[in-house]
Short mmCIF file of C-alpha atoms in Angstrom, two decimals:
data_model
loop_
_atom_site.label_atom_id
_atom_site.label_comp_id
_atom_site.label_asym_id
_atom_site.label_seq_id
_atom_site.Cartn_x
_atom_site.Cartn_y
_atom_site.Cartn_z
CA MET A 1 19.84 -4.56 -4.84
CA GLU A 2 18.69 -1.23 -3.51
CA LEU A 3 15.35 0.05 -4.72
CA ARG A 4 16.75 3.50 -5.39
CA LYS A 5 19.12 1.93 -7.95
CA SER A 6 16.52 -0.36 -9.53
CA MET A 7 15.38 0.49 -13.06
CA TRP A 8 12.29 -1.67 -12.53
CA GLY A 9 11.44 0.38 -9.46
CA TYR A 10 11.50 3.58 -11.48
CA PHE A 11 9.54 1.93 -14.27
CA PHE A 12 6.73 1.03 -11.86
CA LEU A 13 6.95 4.49 -10.31
CA VAL A 14 6.30 6.13 -13.70
CA ALA A 15 3.59 3.56 -14.52
CA SER A 16 1.88 4.23 -11.18
CA ALA A 17 1.95 7.98 -11.78
CA ALA A 18 0.40 7.46 -15.22
CA ILE A 19 -2.34 5.19 -13.83
CA PHE A 20 -3.17 7.60 -11.03
CA LEU A 21 -3.34 10.61 -13.34
CA TYR A 22 -5.46 8.72 -15.88
CA PHE A 23 -8.10 7.81 -13.32
CA LEU A 24 -7.89 11.21 -11.65
CA PHE A 25 -8.74 13.02 -14.89
CA ALA A 26 -11.38 10.40 -15.77
CA VAL A 27 -13.09 10.85 -12.40
CA LYS A 28 -12.88 14.64 -12.52
CA SER A 29 -14.56 14.60 -15.94
CA GLY A 30 -17.66 13.21 -14.26
CA ASP A 31 -18.19 10.42 -16.79
CA THR A 32 -19.23 6.91 -15.75
CA LEU A 33 -16.25 4.63 -16.42
CA SER A 34 -16.76 1.37 -18.29
CA PHE A 35 -13.75 0.11 -16.29
CA ASP A 36 -15.82 0.50 -13.12
CA ARG A 37 -18.95 -1.11 -14.54
CA TYR A 38 -17.12 -4.14 -15.90
CA LEU A 39 -14.86 -4.86 -12.93
CA SER A 40 -17.59 -4.24 -10.35
CA SER A 41 -19.79 -6.81 -12.08
CA PHE A 42 -16.84 -9.16 -12.51
CA PHE A 43 -15.72 -9.19 -8.86
CA THR A 44 -19.19 -9.18 -7.31
CA GLY A 45 -20.16 -11.98 -9.69
CA ILE A 46 -17.19 -14.17 -8.73
CA PHE A 47 -17.18 -13.44 -5.01
CA THR A 48 -20.73 -14.05 -3.86
CA GLU A 49 -22.28 -13.94 -0.39
CA GLY A 50 -20.37 -16.97 0.85
CA SER A 51 -17.08 -15.04 0.53
CA TYR A 52 -18.29 -12.01 2.49
CA PRO A 53 -16.88 -13.10 5.91
CA PHE A 54 -13.39 -13.42 4.42
CA PHE A 55 -13.56 -10.03 2.71
CA GLU A 56 -15.00 -8.45 5.85
CA LEU A 57 -11.86 -9.68 7.65
CA MET A 58 -9.65 -8.21 4.93
CA ASP A 59 -11.61 -5.00 5.21
CA ARG A 60 -11.00 -4.83 8.98
CA LEU A 61 -7.28 -5.40 8.51
CA GLY A 62 -7.22 -2.35 6.26
CA ASN A 63 -9.08 0.03 8.58
CA LYS A 64 -7.38 2.33 11.08
CA LEU A 65 -7.38 -0.22 13.89
CA GLY A 66 -6.12 -3.05 11.71
CA VAL A 67 -3.36 -0.94 10.18
CA GLY A 68 -2.40 0.36 13.62
CA ILE A 69 -2.11 -3.14 15.11
CA VAL A 70 -0.08 -4.54 12.19
CA THR A 71 2.21 -1.50 12.19
CA LEU A 72 2.76 -1.76 15.95
CA PHE A 73 3.61 -5.47 15.76
CA PHE A 74 6.13 -4.87 12.99
CA LEU A 75 7.68 -1.93 14.83
CA VAL A 76 8.16 -4.16 17.88
CA TRP A 77 9.77 -6.82 15.65
CA LEU A 78 12.14 -4.25 14.14
CA TRP A 79 13.08 -3.02 17.62
CA VAL A 80 13.45 -6.37 19.39
CA LYS A 81 15.21 -8.30 16.64
CA HIS A 82 17.21 -5.64 14.80
CA ARG A 83 17.19 -2.36 16.74
CA ASN A 84 16.55 -0.90 13.28
CA TYR A 85 15.44 2.58 14.33
CA THR A 86 15.84 3.96 10.82
CA ALA A 87 13.35 1.44 9.42
CA MET A 88 10.99 2.10 12.34
CA ALA A 89 11.01 5.83 11.67
CA ALA A 90 10.61 5.34 7.92
CA LEU A 91 7.65 2.98 8.41
CA VAL A 92 5.86 5.38 10.75
CA PHE A 93 6.52 8.22 8.31
CA ALA A 94 5.29 6.18 5.33
CA VAL A 95 2.04 5.04 6.96
CA ALA A 96 1.14 8.15 8.97
CA ILE A 97 1.91 10.75 6.30
CA GLY A 98 0.54 8.47 3.59
CA ASN A 99 -2.75 8.35 5.47
CA GLU A 100 -2.85 12.15 5.64
CA VAL A 101 -2.10 12.39 1.92
CA ASN A 102 -4.97 9.98 1.23
CA LYS A 103 -7.41 12.07 3.28
CA TRP A 104 -6.27 15.23 1.49
CA LEU A 105 -6.75 13.61 -1.92
CA LYS A 106 -10.23 12.39 -1.00
CA ASP A 107 -11.29 15.86 0.11
CA ALA A 108 -9.68 17.58 -2.88
CA ILE A 109 -11.24 15.24 -5.45
CA GLY A 110 -14.59 14.84 -3.71
CA ARG A 111 -15.86 11.69 -5.39
CA PRO A 112 -18.95 10.22 -3.65
CA ARG A 113 -19.17 6.56 -2.73
CA PRO A 114 -21.01 4.12 -5.06
CA ASP A 115 -24.76 4.62 -4.90
CA GLN A 116 -25.68 1.16 -3.59
CA GLU A 117 -26.15 -0.61 -0.29
CA HIS A 118 -22.82 -0.66 1.56
CA LEU A 119 -21.94 -3.87 3.39
CA VAL A 120 -19.62 -2.07 5.85
CA ASN A 121 -19.80 1.36 7.42
CA VAL A 122 -18.00 4.20 5.63
CA ALA A 123 -17.72 7.88 6.50
CA SER A 124 -15.23 9.38 4.04
CA LEU A 125 -15.21 10.09 0.32
CA SER A 126 -14.28 7.54 -2.32
CA PHE A 127 -11.22 8.44 -4.45
CA PRO A 128 -8.59 7.08 -3.97
CA SER A 129 -9.26 4.08 -1.75
CA GLY A 130 -7.56 4.39 1.61
CA HIS A 131 -7.52 0.61 2.11
CA ALA A 132 -5.75 0.14 -1.24
CA MET A 133 -3.32 3.02 -0.74
CA ILE A 134 -2.36 2.34 2.90
CA GLY A 135 -2.37 -1.42 2.32
CA MET A 136 0.09 -0.94 -0.53
CA ILE A 137 2.29 1.30 1.64
CA LEU A 138 2.28 -0.84 4.77
CA TYR A 139 2.63 -4.33 3.31
CA THR A 140 5.06 -3.35 0.57
CA PHE A 141 7.32 -1.77 3.19
CA ILE A 142 7.04 -4.84 5.43
CA ALA A 143 7.76 -7.17 2.49
CA PHE A 144 10.76 -5.05 1.49
CA ILE A 145 12.30 -5.27 4.97
CA ILE A 146 11.67 -9.02 5.22
CA ILE A 147 13.05 -9.69 1.74
CA GLU A 148 16.25 -7.84 2.68
CA GLU A 149 16.78 -10.42 5.43
CA LEU A 150 16.30 -13.43 3.16
CA LYS A 151 19.13 -15.26 1.40
CA SER A 152 17.25 -17.46 -1.06
CA ALA A 153 16.14 -15.79 -4.29
CA LYS A 154 13.24 -18.23 -4.53
CA VAL A 155 11.99 -17.37 -1.04
CA LYS A 156 12.32 -13.68 -1.85
CA TRP A 157 10.10 -14.15 -4.91
CA VAL A 158 7.54 -16.14 -2.92
CA THR A 159 7.47 -13.45 -0.22
CA GLY A 160 6.96 -10.72 -2.81
CA ILE A 161 4.18 -12.65 -4.55
CA LEU A 162 2.37 -13.39 -1.28
CA ALA A 163 2.58 -9.72 -0.31
CA GLY A 164 1.16 -8.75 -3.71
CA VAL A 165 -1.75 -11.18 -3.38
CA TRP A 166 -2.47 -9.92 0.15
CA ILE A 167 -2.49 -6.29 -0.99
CA PHE A 168 -4.71 -7.14 -3.97
CA LEU A 169 -7.27 -8.97 -1.80
CA MET A 170 -7.33 -6.09 0.66
CA GLY A 171 -8.05 -3.69 -2.19
CA ILE A 172 -10.79 -5.69 -3.88
CA SER A 173 -12.46 -6.32 -0.51
CA ARG A 174 -13.72 -2.76 -0.83
CA ILE A 175 -15.36 -3.57 -4.17
CA ILE A 176 -16.93 -6.74 -2.74
CA MET A 177 -18.22 -4.72 0.22
CA LYS A 178 -19.69 -2.26 -2.34
CA VAL A 179 -18.04 0.84 -0.89
CA HIS A 180 -15.59 1.63 -3.72
CA TYR A 181 -15.39 1.77 -7.48
CA PRO A 182 -12.59 -0.30 -9.07
CA SER A 183 -10.98 2.95 -10.27
CA ASP A 184 -10.72 4.02 -6.62
CA ILE A 185 -8.79 0.84 -5.91
CA ALA A 186 -6.51 1.15 -8.95
CA ALA A 187 -5.71 4.77 -8.08
CA GLY A 188 -5.15 3.80 -4.44
CA PHE A 189 -2.67 1.11 -5.43
CA ALA A 190 -0.89 3.54 -7.75
CA ALA A 191 -0.70 6.35 -5.18
CA GLY A 192 0.38 3.87 -2.51
CA PHE A 193 3.20 2.53 -4.65
CA MET A 194 4.47 6.03 -5.41
CA TRP A 195 4.47 6.91 -1.73
CA VAL A 196 6.07 3.69 -0.49
CA PHE A 197 8.71 3.89 -3.23
CA LEU A 198 9.71 7.35 -2.03
CA SER A 199 9.61 6.19 1.60
CA ILE A 200 11.87 3.21 0.91
CA VAL A 201 14.29 5.37 -1.08
CA LEU A 202 14.40 7.77 1.88
CA TYR A 203 15.03 4.84 4.23
CA GLU A 204 17.85 3.53 2.04
CA ALA A 205 19.47 6.97 1.84
CA LEU A 206 19.31 7.46 5.62
CA ARG A 207 20.63 3.96 6.28
CA ALA A 208 23.55 4.55 3.93
CA MET A 209 24.31 7.89 5.58
CA PHE A 210 24.25 6.45 9.12
CA THR A 211 26.31 3.42 8.08
CA LYS A 212 28.93 5.70 6.54
CA LYS A 213 29.06 7.88 9.65
CA ALA A 214 29.41 4.82 11.90
CA PHE A 215 32.23 3.49 9.70
CA GLU A 216 34.06 6.84 9.72
CA LYS A 217 33.67 7.06 13.49
CA ARG A 218 35.30 3.66 13.95
CA LEU A 219 38.24 4.73 11.76
CA SER A 220 38.79 8.02 13.59
#
């Protein structure tokens, strides 16, 4: 089923918009969020120093170099196996423009990083999390393309769940590394879903258009 025709897709789109706007207005009000206090304590309490190497790896996979390498590998796969130029263009658009949108949002909102010792180097502002937003965009798009190729409904579900867990771990790695508030991560996930939803809908529309043109050309 196409995402652009999925009622669940539009439900999560509206829910993501509501979540993003809620945290945006909460952050702009300048109040300290109990959501941030509770979840920061919760995650840093569960994931202690022994887990830091794993979350440092997740953190690296979400930085510019990690995203660039993963994107390049998937673009090569799309080209070599499928010659799917529409998906390649849509993925580059989703990730590259999504990254620019994230930087614009950070500068426009201007939320400082958490006032504590950071376990990894950071240079930008805090809201929304770029790792959460770009991770959501990149890995949701990849999962969508892979799921389209699968025949088994069970394998499709497993693929979607694994992608969700991966995205979640990438997001909370920034809380464990003490460089983001949980509200940054939640807003990043929400903004990322909105952007990747629109990118996938664009991809589906372009694919349908090119398929129709190719069909009409064969008939003429």
